[in-house]
mmCIF file of C-alpha atoms and ligand atoms in Angstrom:
data_model
loop_
_atom_site.group_PDB
_atom_site.id
_atom_site.type_symbol
_atom_site.label_atom_id
_atom_site.label_comp_id
_atom_site.label_asym_id
_atom_site.label_seq_id
_atom_site.Cartn_x
_atom_site.Cartn_y
_atom_site.Cartn_z
ATOM 1 C CA MET M 1 -60.410 -6.957 -61.398
ATOM 2 C CA ASP M 2 -59.719 -9.741 -59.131
ATOM 3 C CA LYS M 3 -55.961 -9.362 -58.647
ATOM 4 C CA GLU M 4 -55.412 -12.674 -56.560
ATOM 5 C CA ALA M 5 -56.771 -14.635 -59.313
ATOM 6 C CA LEU M 6 -54.708 -13.099 -61.806
ATOM 7 C CA LYS M 7 -51.563 -13.630 -59.507
ATOM 8 C CA LYS M 8 -52.490 -17.252 -59.261
ATOM 9 C CA LYS M 9 -52.565 -17.814 -63.047
ATOM 10 C CA LEU M 10 -49.409 -15.637 -63.396
ATOM 11 C CA PHE M 11 -47.641 -17.996 -60.970
ATOM 12 C CA ALA M 12 -48.788 -21.019 -62.425
ATOM 13 C CA TYR M 13 -47.515 -20.010 -65.970
ATOM 14 C CA ILE M 14 -44.080 -18.863 -64.461
ATOM 15 C CA ASP M 15 -43.576 -22.344 -63.336
ATOM 16 C CA THR M 16 -43.936 -23.447 -66.904
ATOM 17 C CA LEU M 17 -41.539 -20.817 -68.074
ATOM 18 C CA LYS M 18 -38.645 -22.007 -65.663
ATOM 19 C CA ASP M 19 -36.807 -23.974 -68.189
ATOM 20 C CA LYS M 20 -36.855 -21.261 -70.631
ATOM 21 C CA VAL M 21 -35.450 -18.988 -68.203
ATOM 22 C CA ILE M 22 -32.795 -20.993 -67.284
ATOM 23 C CA THR M 23 -31.918 -21.503 -70.792
ATOM 24 C CA VAL M 24 -31.794 -17.860 -71.069
ATOM 25 C CA ARG M 25 -29.876 -17.311 -68.011
ATOM 26 C CA ARG M 26 -27.216 -20.033 -69.417
ATOM 27 C CA ASP M 27 -27.002 -18.374 -72.564
ATOM 28 C CA ILE M 28 -26.244 -15.012 -70.880
ATOM 29 C CA HIS M 29 -23.797 -16.576 -68.480
ATOM 30 C CA GLN M 30 -21.862 -18.468 -71.251
ATOM 31 C CA HIS M 31 -21.502 -15.010 -73.181
ATOM 32 C CA PRO M 32 -20.561 -12.653 -70.490
ATOM 33 C CA GLU M 33 -20.039 -9.068 -71.548
ATOM 34 C CA LEU M 34 -18.280 -5.986 -69.437
ATOM 35 C CA SER M 35 -19.814 -2.868 -68.326
ATOM 36 C CA GLY M 36 -20.607 -0.975 -71.356
ATOM 37 C CA GLN M 37 -20.214 -3.553 -73.739
ATOM 38 C CA GLU M 38 -23.766 -5.610 -73.198
ATOM 39 C CA VAL M 39 -24.459 -5.699 -76.993
ATOM 40 C CA ARG M 40 -24.969 -9.456 -77.254
ATOM 41 C CA THR M 41 -27.022 -9.629 -74.115
ATOM 42 C CA LYS M 42 -29.265 -6.792 -75.293
ATOM 43 C CA SER M 43 -29.813 -8.063 -78.684
ATOM 44 C CA LEU M 44 -30.912 -11.582 -76.742
ATOM 45 C CA VAL M 45 -33.418 -9.835 -74.634
ATOM 46 C CA LYS M 46 -34.749 -7.848 -77.698
ATOM 47 C CA GLY M 47 -35.142 -10.783 -79.725
ATOM 48 C CA ILE M 48 -37.297 -12.461 -77.185
ATOM 49 C CA LEU M 49 -39.502 -9.767 -76.123
ATOM 50 C CA GLU M 50 -40.046 -8.153 -79.705
ATOM 51 C CA ILE M 51 -42.001 -11.053 -80.782
ATOM 52 C CA GLU M 52 -44.124 -10.819 -77.726
ATOM 53 C CA GLY M 53 -45.191 -7.302 -78.971
ATOM 54 C CA PHE M 54 -43.154 -5.293 -76.604
ATOM 55 C CA LYS M 55 -42.670 -1.621 -77.427
ATOM 56 C CA ILE M 56 -38.876 -1.672 -77.493
ATOM 57 C CA THR M 57 -36.590 1.519 -77.214
ATOM 58 C CA GLU M 58 -33.079 1.557 -77.641
ATOM 59 C CA PHE M 59 -30.458 4.248 -77.013
ATOM 60 C CA GLU M 60 -27.590 6.541 -78.671
ATOM 61 C CA GLY M 61 -24.366 5.895 -76.571
ATOM 62 C CA HIS M 62 -25.329 2.942 -74.194
ATOM 63 C CA ASN M 63 -26.653 -0.521 -74.293
ATOM 64 C CA GLY M 64 -29.696 0.103 -72.217
ATOM 65 C CA LEU M 65 -33.152 -1.295 -73.710
ATOM 66 C CA VAL M 66 -36.620 -0.175 -72.303
ATOM 67 C CA ALA M 67 -39.413 -2.804 -73.152
ATOM 68 C CA ASP M 68 -43.021 -1.581 -72.667
ATOM 69 C CA LEU M 69 -46.328 -3.406 -72.496
ATOM 70 C CA VAL M 70 -48.879 -0.738 -72.732
ATOM 71 C CA VAL M 71 -52.568 -1.776 -72.018
ATOM 72 C CA ASP M 72 -53.957 1.586 -71.319
ATOM 73 C CA GLU M 73 -52.358 4.944 -72.726
ATOM 74 C CA LYS M 74 -53.551 6.935 -70.079
ATOM 75 C CA LYS M 75 -52.072 5.020 -67.227
ATOM 76 C CA PRO M 76 -48.694 5.305 -65.601
ATOM 77 C CA PHE M 77 -45.934 2.378 -65.777
ATOM 78 C CA VAL M 78 -44.854 0.332 -63.121
ATOM 79 C CA ALA M 79 -41.220 -0.677 -64.096
ATOM 80 C CA ILE M 80 -38.883 -3.546 -63.498
ATOM 81 C CA ARG M 81 -35.171 -3.142 -63.404
ATOM 82 C CA ALA M 82 -32.623 -5.932 -64.166
ATOM 83 C CA ASP M 83 -28.852 -4.957 -64.818
ATOM 84 C CA MET M 84 -26.828 -6.800 -67.671
ATOM 85 C CA ASP M 85 -23.220 -6.333 -67.077
ATOM 86 C CA ALA M 86 -20.345 -8.875 -65.942
ATOM 87 C CA LEU M 87 -17.143 -8.579 -64.189
ATOM 88 C CA PRO M 88 -13.393 -9.051 -65.173
ATOM 89 C CA ILE M 89 -12.876 -12.187 -63.174
ATOM 90 C CA GLU M 90 -11.942 -15.503 -64.718
ATOM 91 C CA GLU M 91 -14.591 -18.189 -63.991
ATOM 92 C CA HIS M 92 -13.627 -21.318 -61.752
ATOM 93 C CA THR M 93 -17.046 -23.058 -61.115
ATOM 94 C CA GLY M 94 -16.498 -25.827 -63.493
ATOM 95 C CA LYS M 95 -20.338 -25.882 -64.482
ATOM 96 C CA PRO M 96 -21.097 -27.044 -67.824
ATOM 97 C CA TYR M 97 -22.592 -23.334 -68.649
ATOM 98 C CA ALA M 98 -19.312 -21.572 -67.407
ATOM 99 C CA SER M 99 -18.337 -18.669 -69.287
ATOM 100 C CA GLU M 100 -16.753 -18.808 -72.749
ATOM 101 C CA VAL M 101 -15.169 -15.576 -72.510
ATOM 102 C CA LYS M 102 -11.674 -15.839 -70.918
ATOM 103 C CA GLY M 103 -11.341 -13.279 -67.999
ATOM 104 C CA VAL M 104 -14.896 -12.229 -67.869
ATOM 105 C CA MET M 105 -17.552 -13.818 -65.686
ATOM 106 C CA HIS M 106 -20.975 -13.374 -64.335
ATOM 107 C CA ALA M 107 -19.830 -13.333 -60.874
ATOM 108 C CA CYS M 108 -22.512 -10.931 -59.551
ATOM 109 C CA GLY M 109 -25.487 -12.796 -60.973
ATOM 110 C CA HIS M 110 -26.734 -10.203 -63.369
ATOM 111 C CA ASP M 111 -27.313 -12.878 -65.848
ATOM 112 C CA ALA M 112 -29.930 -14.095 -63.159
ATOM 113 C CA HIS M 113 -31.357 -10.669 -63.125
ATOM 114 C CA THR M 114 -31.780 -10.276 -66.812
ATOM 115 C CA ALA M 115 -33.482 -13.769 -67.371
ATOM 116 C CA ILE M 116 -35.777 -13.152 -64.331
ATOM 117 C CA ALA M 117 -36.744 -9.891 -65.864
ATOM 118 C CA VAL M 118 -37.376 -11.563 -69.282
ATOM 119 C CA GLY M 119 -39.423 -14.203 -67.760
ATOM 120 C CA VAL M 120 -41.656 -11.568 -65.866
ATOM 121 C CA ALA M 121 -42.005 -10.007 -69.233
ATOM 122 C CA LEU M 122 -43.096 -13.137 -70.834
ATOM 123 C CA ALA M 123 -45.769 -13.680 -68.269
ATOM 124 C CA MET M 124 -47.087 -10.439 -68.235
ATOM 125 C CA ALA M 125 -47.432 -10.562 -71.861
ATOM 126 C CA GLN M 126 -49.162 -13.821 -71.543
ATOM 127 C CA PHE M 127 -52.132 -12.217 -69.440
ATOM 128 C CA ARG M 128 -52.012 -8.773 -71.192
ATOM 129 C CA ASP M 129 -55.631 -8.503 -71.539
ATOM 130 C CA GLU M 130 -55.996 -8.909 -67.842
ATOM 131 C CA LEU M 131 -53.535 -6.596 -66.615
ATOM 132 C CA PRO M 132 -54.645 -3.459 -64.844
ATOM 133 C CA GLY M 133 -51.992 -1.322 -65.922
ATOM 134 C CA ASN M 134 -49.075 -0.765 -67.971
ATOM 135 C CA ILE M 135 -45.514 -2.433 -67.184
ATOM 136 C CA ARG M 136 -42.123 -1.408 -68.104
ATOM 137 C CA PHE M 137 -38.970 -3.535 -68.170
ATOM 138 C CA ILE M 138 -35.656 -1.527 -68.047
ATOM 139 C CA PHE M 139 -32.509 -3.471 -68.818
ATOM 140 C CA GLN M 140 -29.373 -1.528 -67.703
ATOM 141 C CA PRO M 141 -26.061 -1.591 -68.794
ATOM 142 C CA ALA M 142 -23.047 -0.672 -66.910
ATOM 143 C CA GLU M 143 -24.002 -1.303 -62.917
ATOM 144 C CA GLU M 144 -20.678 -2.437 -62.052
ATOM 145 C CA ILE M 145 -18.912 0.931 -62.781
ATOM 146 C CA ASN M 146 -19.254 4.129 -60.979
ATOM 147 C CA GLU M 147 -20.594 6.209 -63.790
ATOM 148 C CA GLY M 148 -23.461 3.620 -63.834
ATOM 149 C CA GLY M 149 -25.960 2.999 -66.369
ATOM 150 C CA SER M 150 -28.764 3.967 -64.393
ATOM 151 C CA GLU M 151 -27.558 7.674 -64.797
ATOM 152 C CA GLU M 152 -27.781 7.449 -68.825
ATOM 153 C CA LEU M 153 -31.093 5.688 -68.767
ATOM 154 C CA ILE M 154 -32.732 8.106 -66.473
ATOM 155 C CA ARG M 155 -31.229 11.034 -68.452
ATOM 156 C CA ASP M 156 -32.727 9.212 -71.580
ATOM 157 C CA GLY M 157 -36.415 9.097 -70.059
ATOM 158 C CA ALA M 158 -36.608 5.699 -68.733
ATOM 159 C CA LEU M 159 -38.529 6.841 -65.754
ATOM 160 C CA GLU M 160 -41.086 9.188 -67.821
ATOM 161 C CA ASN M 161 -44.606 8.337 -66.621
ATOM 162 C CA VAL M 162 -43.428 5.485 -64.209
ATOM 163 C CA LYS M 163 -45.096 5.313 -60.712
ATOM 164 C CA ALA M 164 -42.992 2.860 -59.144
ATOM 165 C CA ILE M 165 -39.881 0.678 -59.636
ATOM 166 C CA PHE M 166 -38.859 -2.700 -58.265
ATOM 167 C CA GLY M 167 -35.399 -4.730 -58.620
ATOM 168 C CA LEU M 168 -33.823 -7.522 -57.275
ATOM 169 C CA HIS M 169 -30.259 -8.664 -56.534
ATOM 170 C CA VAL M 170 -29.422 -12.401 -56.233
ATOM 171 C CA TYR M 171 -27.957 -13.138 -52.468
ATOM 172 C CA PRO M 172 -25.961 -16.019 -51.380
ATOM 173 C CA TYR M 173 -26.490 -14.875 -47.732
ATOM 174 C CA LEU M 174 -30.112 -16.116 -47.997
ATOM 175 C CA SER M 175 -31.132 -19.790 -48.682
ATOM 176 C CA THR M 176 -33.195 -20.351 -51.738
ATOM 177 C CA GLY M 177 -36.792 -20.020 -51.166
ATOM 178 C CA GLN M 178 -36.229 -16.805 -49.012
ATOM 179 C CA ILE M 179 -35.964 -12.923 -49.819
ATOM 180 C CA GLY M 180 -34.695 -10.390 -47.752
ATOM 181 C CA TYR M 181 -36.090 -6.925 -47.516
ATOM 182 C CA LYS M 182 -35.125 -3.614 -45.716
ATOM 183 C CA TYR M 183 -36.979 -0.643 -44.864
ATOM 184 C CA GLY M 184 -35.121 2.862 -45.380
ATOM 185 C CA VAL M 185 -31.528 2.880 -46.353
ATOM 186 C CA MET M 186 -30.395 -0.443 -47.775
ATOM 187 C CA MET M 187 -27.169 0.155 -49.351
ATOM 188 C CA ALA M 188 -24.180 2.932 -48.849
ATOM 189 C CA SER M 189 -23.344 5.467 -51.324
ATOM 190 C CA ALA M 190 -20.201 4.833 -53.338
ATOM 191 C CA ASP M 191 -17.607 7.558 -54.086
ATOM 192 C CA THR M 192 -14.099 7.515 -55.134
ATOM 193 C CA PHE M 193 -11.046 9.935 -54.584
ATOM 194 C CA THR M 194 -7.675 10.274 -55.971
ATOM 195 C CA ILE M 195 -5.112 12.210 -53.939
ATOM 196 C CA GLU M 196 -1.694 13.090 -55.571
ATOM 197 C CA ILE M 197 1.019 14.432 -53.260
ATOM 198 C CA PHE M 198 4.066 16.487 -55.133
ATOM 199 C CA GLY M 199 7.242 16.410 -53.064
ATOM 200 C CA LYS M 200 10.947 16.992 -54.516
ATOM 201 C CA SER M 201 13.330 14.567 -55.431
ATOM 202 C CA ALA M 202 16.940 14.435 -53.865
ATOM 203 C CA HIS M 203 19.245 11.695 -53.138
ATOM 204 C CA GLY M 204 18.219 9.096 -50.563
ATOM 205 C CA ALA M 205 21.213 9.965 -48.321
ATOM 206 C CA ARG M 206 20.332 13.638 -48.548
ATOM 207 C CA PRO M 207 16.546 13.923 -47.674
ATOM 208 C CA HIS M 208 16.988 17.254 -46.242
ATOM 209 C CA GLU M 209 17.387 18.744 -49.724
ATOM 210 C CA GLY M 210 14.055 17.050 -50.925
ATOM 211 C CA VAL M 211 10.443 17.055 -50.037
ATOM 212 C CA ASP M 212 9.673 13.102 -49.425
ATOM 213 C CA ALA M 213 6.452 12.265 -51.030
ATOM 214 C CA ILE M 214 6.295 8.806 -49.602
ATOM 215 C CA LEU M 215 6.444 10.044 -45.931
ATOM 216 C CA THR M 216 3.980 12.733 -46.783
ATOM 217 C CA ALA M 217 1.642 10.269 -48.387
ATOM 218 C CA SER M 218 2.198 7.655 -45.375
ATOM 219 C CA MET M 219 1.054 10.254 -42.842
ATOM 220 C CA CYS M 220 -2.041 11.401 -45.151
ATOM 221 C CA VAL M 221 -2.773 7.358 -45.016
ATOM 222 C CA ASN M 222 -2.757 7.429 -41.250
ATOM 223 C CA SER M 223 -4.677 10.736 -41.010
ATOM 224 C CA LEU M 224 -7.279 9.666 -43.482
ATOM 225 C CA ASN M 225 -8.038 6.585 -41.235
ATOM 226 C CA HIS M 226 -8.776 8.489 -38.192
ATOM 227 C CA ILE M 227 -11.623 10.478 -39.816
ATOM 228 C CA ILE M 228 -13.980 7.846 -39.252
ATOM 229 C CA SER M 229 -12.920 6.771 -35.852
ATOM 230 C CA ARG M 230 -12.722 10.297 -34.577
ATOM 231 C CA ARG M 231 -14.613 12.540 -36.381
ATOM 232 C CA ILE M 232 -17.757 10.701 -37.499
ATOM 233 C CA ASP M 233 -20.540 9.859 -35.225
ATOM 234 C CA PRO M 234 -20.480 6.122 -34.433
ATOM 235 C CA LEU M 235 -23.999 5.833 -35.222
ATOM 236 C CA HIS M 236 -23.457 6.850 -38.656
ATOM 237 C CA PRO M 237 -21.808 3.907 -40.369
ATOM 238 C CA ALA M 238 -19.164 5.137 -42.813
ATOM 239 C CA VAL M 239 -15.828 3.657 -44.589
ATOM 240 C CA ILE M 240 -12.802 5.258 -46.100
ATOM 241 C CA SER M 241 -10.453 2.744 -47.759
ATOM 242 C CA LEU M 242 -7.662 3.284 -49.641
ATOM 243 C CA GLY M 243 -7.236 0.773 -52.404
ATOM 244 C CA THR M 244 -4.088 1.958 -54.481
ATOM 245 C CA ILE M 245 -0.826 3.704 -53.714
ATOM 246 C CA GLU M 246 1.871 4.212 -56.353
ATOM 247 C CA GLY M 247 5.028 6.201 -56.046
ATOM 248 C CA GLY M 248 8.975 6.048 -56.351
ATOM 249 C CA THR M 249 11.257 4.815 -58.805
ATOM 250 C CA ALA M 250 14.451 3.552 -57.053
ATOM 251 C CA PRO M 251 15.509 2.350 -53.642
ATOM 252 C CA ASN M 252 18.017 5.371 -53.103
ATOM 253 C CA ILE M 253 15.979 8.301 -54.397
ATOM 254 C CA ILE M 254 13.567 10.439 -52.365
ATOM 255 C CA CYS M 255 10.256 10.072 -54.199
ATOM 256 C CA ASP M 256 8.678 13.384 -55.625
ATOM 257 C CA HIS M 257 5.157 11.820 -56.533
ATOM 258 C CA VAL M 258 2.693 9.786 -54.995
ATOM 259 C CA LYS M 259 -0.777 8.911 -56.053
ATOM 260 C CA LEU M 260 -3.407 7.191 -53.788
ATOM 261 C CA THR M 261 -6.839 6.166 -54.655
ATOM 262 C CA GLY M 262 -9.502 4.797 -52.650
ATOM 263 C CA THR M 263 -13.391 4.544 -52.007
ATOM 264 C CA VAL M 264 -15.778 6.102 -49.289
ATOM 265 C CA ARG M 265 -19.219 4.640 -48.364
ATOM 266 C CA THR M 266 -21.837 6.145 -46.446
ATOM 267 C CA VAL M 267 -25.448 5.685 -45.554
ATOM 268 C CA ASN M 268 -26.151 9.149 -44.608
ATOM 269 C CA GLU M 269 -26.167 11.961 -47.076
ATOM 270 C CA ALA M 270 -25.057 14.892 -44.360
ATOM 271 C CA VAL M 271 -22.029 12.330 -43.418
ATOM 272 C CA ARG M 272 -21.145 11.910 -47.052
ATOM 273 C CA LYS M 273 -21.316 15.533 -47.877
ATOM 274 C CA LYS M 274 -18.642 16.092 -44.939
ATOM 275 C CA ILE M 275 -16.171 13.548 -45.458
ATOM 276 C CA PRO M 276 -14.443 14.883 -48.551
ATOM 277 C CA LEU M 277 -14.055 17.987 -46.636
ATOM 278 C CA MET M 278 -12.609 16.678 -43.827
ATOM 279 C CA MET M 279 -10.317 14.587 -46.336
ATOM 280 C CA GLU M 280 -9.130 17.554 -48.063
ATOM 281 C CA ASP M 281 -8.242 19.464 -44.671
ATOM 282 C CA SER M 282 -6.096 16.575 -43.328
ATOM 283 C CA VAL M 283 -4.438 16.308 -46.445
ATOM 284 C CA LYS M 284 -3.970 20.025 -46.709
ATOM 285 C CA GLY M 285 -2.472 20.206 -43.139
ATOM 286 C CA ILE M 286 0.092 17.479 -43.591
ATOM 287 C CA THR M 287 1.347 18.464 -47.159
ATOM 288 C CA HIS M 288 1.749 22.133 -45.945
ATOM 289 C CA SER M 289 3.533 21.087 -42.808
ATOM 290 C CA MET M 290 5.991 18.935 -44.876
ATOM 291 C CA GLY M 291 6.566 21.340 -47.569
ATOM 292 C CA ALA M 292 4.795 19.449 -50.085
ATOM 293 C CA LYS M 293 1.865 20.301 -52.545
ATOM 294 C CA TYR M 294 -1.360 18.109 -53.031
ATOM 295 C CA LYS M 295 -4.061 17.640 -55.417
ATOM 296 C CA PHE M 296 -7.282 16.037 -54.138
ATOM 297 C CA SER M 297 -10.305 15.172 -56.296
ATOM 298 C CA TYR M 298 -13.274 13.774 -55.128
ATOM 299 C CA GLU M 299 -15.992 11.719 -57.465
ATOM 300 C CA PHE M 300 -19.457 11.434 -55.973
ATOM 301 C CA GLY M 301 -20.826 8.178 -57.390
ATOM 302 C CA GLN M 302 -24.147 6.171 -56.559
ATOM 303 C CA PRO M 303 -26.155 7.939 -53.698
ATOM 304 C CA GLU M 304 -27.511 5.697 -50.845
ATOM 305 C CA LEU M 305 -30.065 3.311 -51.671
ATOM 306 C CA ILE M 306 -33.349 4.215 -49.798
ATOM 307 C CA ASN M 307 -36.338 1.969 -50.209
ATOM 308 C CA ASP M 308 -39.975 3.566 -50.187
ATOM 309 C CA ASP M 309 -41.810 2.340 -46.742
ATOM 310 C CA ALA M 310 -45.140 2.043 -48.658
ATOM 311 C CA MET M 311 -43.419 -0.145 -51.424
ATOM 312 C CA VAL M 312 -41.435 -2.356 -48.865
ATOM 313 C CA ASP M 313 -44.915 -2.849 -47.154
ATOM 314 C CA VAL M 314 -46.307 -4.134 -50.522
ATOM 315 C CA LEU M 315 -43.071 -6.485 -51.022
ATOM 316 C CA VAL M 316 -43.431 -7.848 -47.802
ATOM 317 C CA GLN M 317 -47.103 -8.297 -47.949
ATOM 318 C CA GLU M 318 -46.764 -10.100 -51.410
ATOM 319 C CA ALA M 319 -43.581 -12.151 -50.649
ATOM 320 C CA THR M 320 -45.270 -13.259 -47.489
ATOM 321 C CA LYS M 321 -48.141 -14.586 -49.473
ATOM 322 C CA ILE M 322 -45.879 -16.585 -51.723
ATOM 323 C CA LEU M 323 -43.109 -17.917 -49.553
ATOM 324 C CA GLY M 324 -44.463 -17.799 -45.904
ATOM 325 C CA ALA M 325 -43.482 -15.030 -43.306
ATOM 326 C CA GLU M 326 -40.640 -17.200 -42.206
ATOM 327 C CA ASN M 327 -38.867 -16.816 -45.296
ATOM 328 C CA VAL M 328 -39.378 -13.094 -45.791
ATOM 329 C CA VAL M 329 -36.226 -11.763 -43.869
ATOM 330 C CA ASP M 330 -35.872 -8.387 -42.405
ATOM 331 C CA LEU M 331 -32.272 -7.333 -43.112
ATOM 332 C CA LYS M 332 -31.964 -4.949 -40.577
ATOM 333 C CA ASP M 333 -28.556 -3.517 -41.229
ATOM 334 C CA PRO M 334 -27.659 -1.702 -44.423
ATOM 335 C CA VAL M 335 -24.745 -3.286 -46.209
ATOM 336 C CA MET M 336 -21.557 -0.726 -47.248
ATOM 337 C CA GLY M 337 -21.568 -1.956 -50.911
ATOM 338 C CA GLY M 338 -22.979 0.288 -53.698
ATOM 339 C CA GLU M 339 -25.909 -0.313 -56.190
ATOM 340 C CA ASP M 340 -27.160 1.994 -58.613
ATOM 341 C CA PHE M 341 -30.578 1.301 -58.390
ATOM 342 C CA SER M 342 -30.487 4.201 -55.847
ATOM 343 C CA ARG M 343 -30.447 6.573 -58.519
ATOM 344 C CA TYR M 344 -34.036 5.627 -59.802
ATOM 345 C CA LEU M 345 -35.240 5.322 -56.129
ATOM 346 C CA GLN M 346 -34.208 9.163 -55.974
ATOM 347 C CA ILE M 347 -36.855 9.927 -58.510
ATOM 348 C CA VAL M 348 -39.678 7.451 -58.077
ATOM 349 C CA PRO M 349 -40.795 5.390 -55.127
ATOM 350 C CA GLY M 350 -39.761 1.550 -55.386
ATOM 351 C CA ALA M 351 -38.236 -1.355 -53.376
ATOM 352 C CA PHE M 352 -35.029 -3.177 -54.114
ATOM 353 C CA PHE M 353 -34.773 -6.638 -52.385
ATOM 354 C CA ARG M 354 -32.582 -9.564 -52.087
ATOM 355 C CA LEU M 355 -33.364 -12.846 -53.614
ATOM 356 C CA GLY M 356 -31.807 -15.929 -51.743
ATOM 357 C CA VAL M 357 -29.600 -18.269 -53.931
ATOM 358 C CA CYS M 358 -27.816 -20.432 -51.323
ATOM 359 C CA ASN M 359 -28.123 -24.035 -51.839
ATOM 360 C CA PRO M 360 -25.298 -26.133 -50.014
ATOM 361 C CA GLN M 361 -25.932 -29.191 -52.330
ATOM 362 C CA LYS M 362 -25.321 -26.937 -55.454
ATOM 363 C CA GLY M 363 -22.413 -24.794 -54.020
ATOM 364 C CA THR M 364 -24.426 -21.637 -54.577
ATOM 365 C CA CYS M 365 -23.446 -20.182 -51.214
ATOM 366 C CA VAL M 366 -20.155 -18.262 -52.389
ATOM 367 C CA SER M 367 -19.933 -14.779 -52.145
ATOM 368 C CA GLN M 368 -20.227 -12.318 -55.197
ATOM 369 C CA HIS M 369 -17.155 -11.254 -57.296
ATOM 370 C CA ASN M 370 -15.709 -14.636 -56.378
ATOM 371 C CA PRO M 371 -14.760 -17.162 -59.457
ATOM 372 C CA LYS M 372 -16.896 -19.726 -58.049
ATOM 373 C CA PHE M 373 -19.850 -17.683 -57.606
ATOM 374 C CA ASP M 374 -23.239 -19.268 -58.899
ATOM 375 C CA VAL M 375 -26.841 -19.095 -58.381
ATOM 376 C CA ASP M 376 -29.466 -21.965 -57.622
ATOM 377 C CA GLU M 377 -31.676 -21.707 -60.588
ATOM 378 C CA ASP M 378 -34.486 -22.876 -58.196
ATOM 379 C CA ALA M 379 -34.494 -19.295 -57.300
ATOM 380 C CA LEU M 380 -35.419 -17.925 -60.638
ATOM 381 C CA PRO M 381 -39.049 -18.608 -60.580
ATOM 382 C CA ILE M 382 -39.437 -17.396 -57.042
ATOM 383 C CA GLY M 383 -37.789 -13.757 -58.015
ATOM 384 C CA MET M 384 -40.278 -13.878 -61.308
ATOM 385 C CA LYS M 385 -43.128 -14.440 -58.798
ATOM 386 C CA VAL M 386 -42.274 -11.888 -56.125
ATOM 387 C CA LEU M 387 -41.632 -9.205 -58.955
ATOM 388 C CA SER M 388 -44.868 -10.124 -60.701
ATOM 389 C CA ALA M 389 -46.898 -9.854 -57.685
ATOM 390 C CA VAL M 390 -45.686 -6.669 -56.460
ATOM 391 C CA ALA M 391 -46.128 -5.200 -59.745
ATOM 392 C CA ILE M 392 -49.628 -6.269 -60.153
ATOM 393 C CA GLU M 393 -50.290 -5.001 -56.595
ATOM 394 C CA VAL M 394 -49.339 -1.236 -57.137
ATOM 395 C CA MET M 395 -50.354 -1.263 -60.808
ATOM 396 C CA ASP M 396 -53.769 0.761 -60.590
ATOM 397 C CA GLU M 397 -53.338 2.071 -57.144
ATOM 398 C CA LYS M 398 -53.143 5.912 -56.668
HETATM 399 NI NI1 NI L 401 -24.386 -6.795 -58.773
#
């Protein structure tokens, strides 16, 4: 089997699929669905892939969809994953294909990810008789929320008999025509916490008769912000950010209850394990000294996203052939954002990469989660080609 010849045919076919994939992307973009509600998106994908002969699996309790192209029952699968959910943001792009759903928008580009995966699937189906192995497409719901959809799909067997997995994310910090890769840790773990401080209310003029939950909380806020700078090795990036603080009822009443919530990001599992212990220590000491009580809850969310070196080697090699070495960018530093593709990578080797979508003429260099975010659709076939090439390349290797 001449893999290079097959890739060449796939790439030529992908170029002919561009308009179709753009239509799919715009359809999804106009009809965005929030995490856990991806019913229409899933049925759109299903409708396209079913007629191409994919074996479709749907699940109880979530909107995931797995589409398999089996060429040899004895062989394992290479998997490609696309996320499908949108965000609670009102779109302000003014584009003709803008969201038709008020307050909901594909502001992270998951519409593009889904369309790209559909395009790769169509291309693979076209050359099914020549494929050296099996390929599985995992369409994942609920990436944007902490209890992410990857966990449910893994629980339901989406990685069974999968030997390698690849995924991408559109990226407005690279130009269309470029991709970004990273060996090792690419993205941070993303955990959340809630701290409640219980004091005792009193008249604002008689503070000594109460226990001030606001003052206690403010001391906790201060102290939590010293953990990273004083207790964690500066060579191990980590973030503790408090996002909400609620408490109090009137200007002249000593507040008896404050609730704080926030997020913790790390790129090192040992640091990740230590941080909640340090946080609770701080809160415990402060509340004790103030005569208050506390409740600390910490929820471990997505783990760090750690790419497999051998799979990144394949990604770099294939992308270089397609785009030229100057357009295959070493991202060097991890980012502190989370991505639940990390859960797949805990189980099977694989690689996640960034697909450049910035084109100043088209206004597609705006950051994600922004009401003006959009992708340069010229990047769609590029994502399709890179994913196809890496999948073909690892298909029948041991
Ligand atoms: Ni995203």
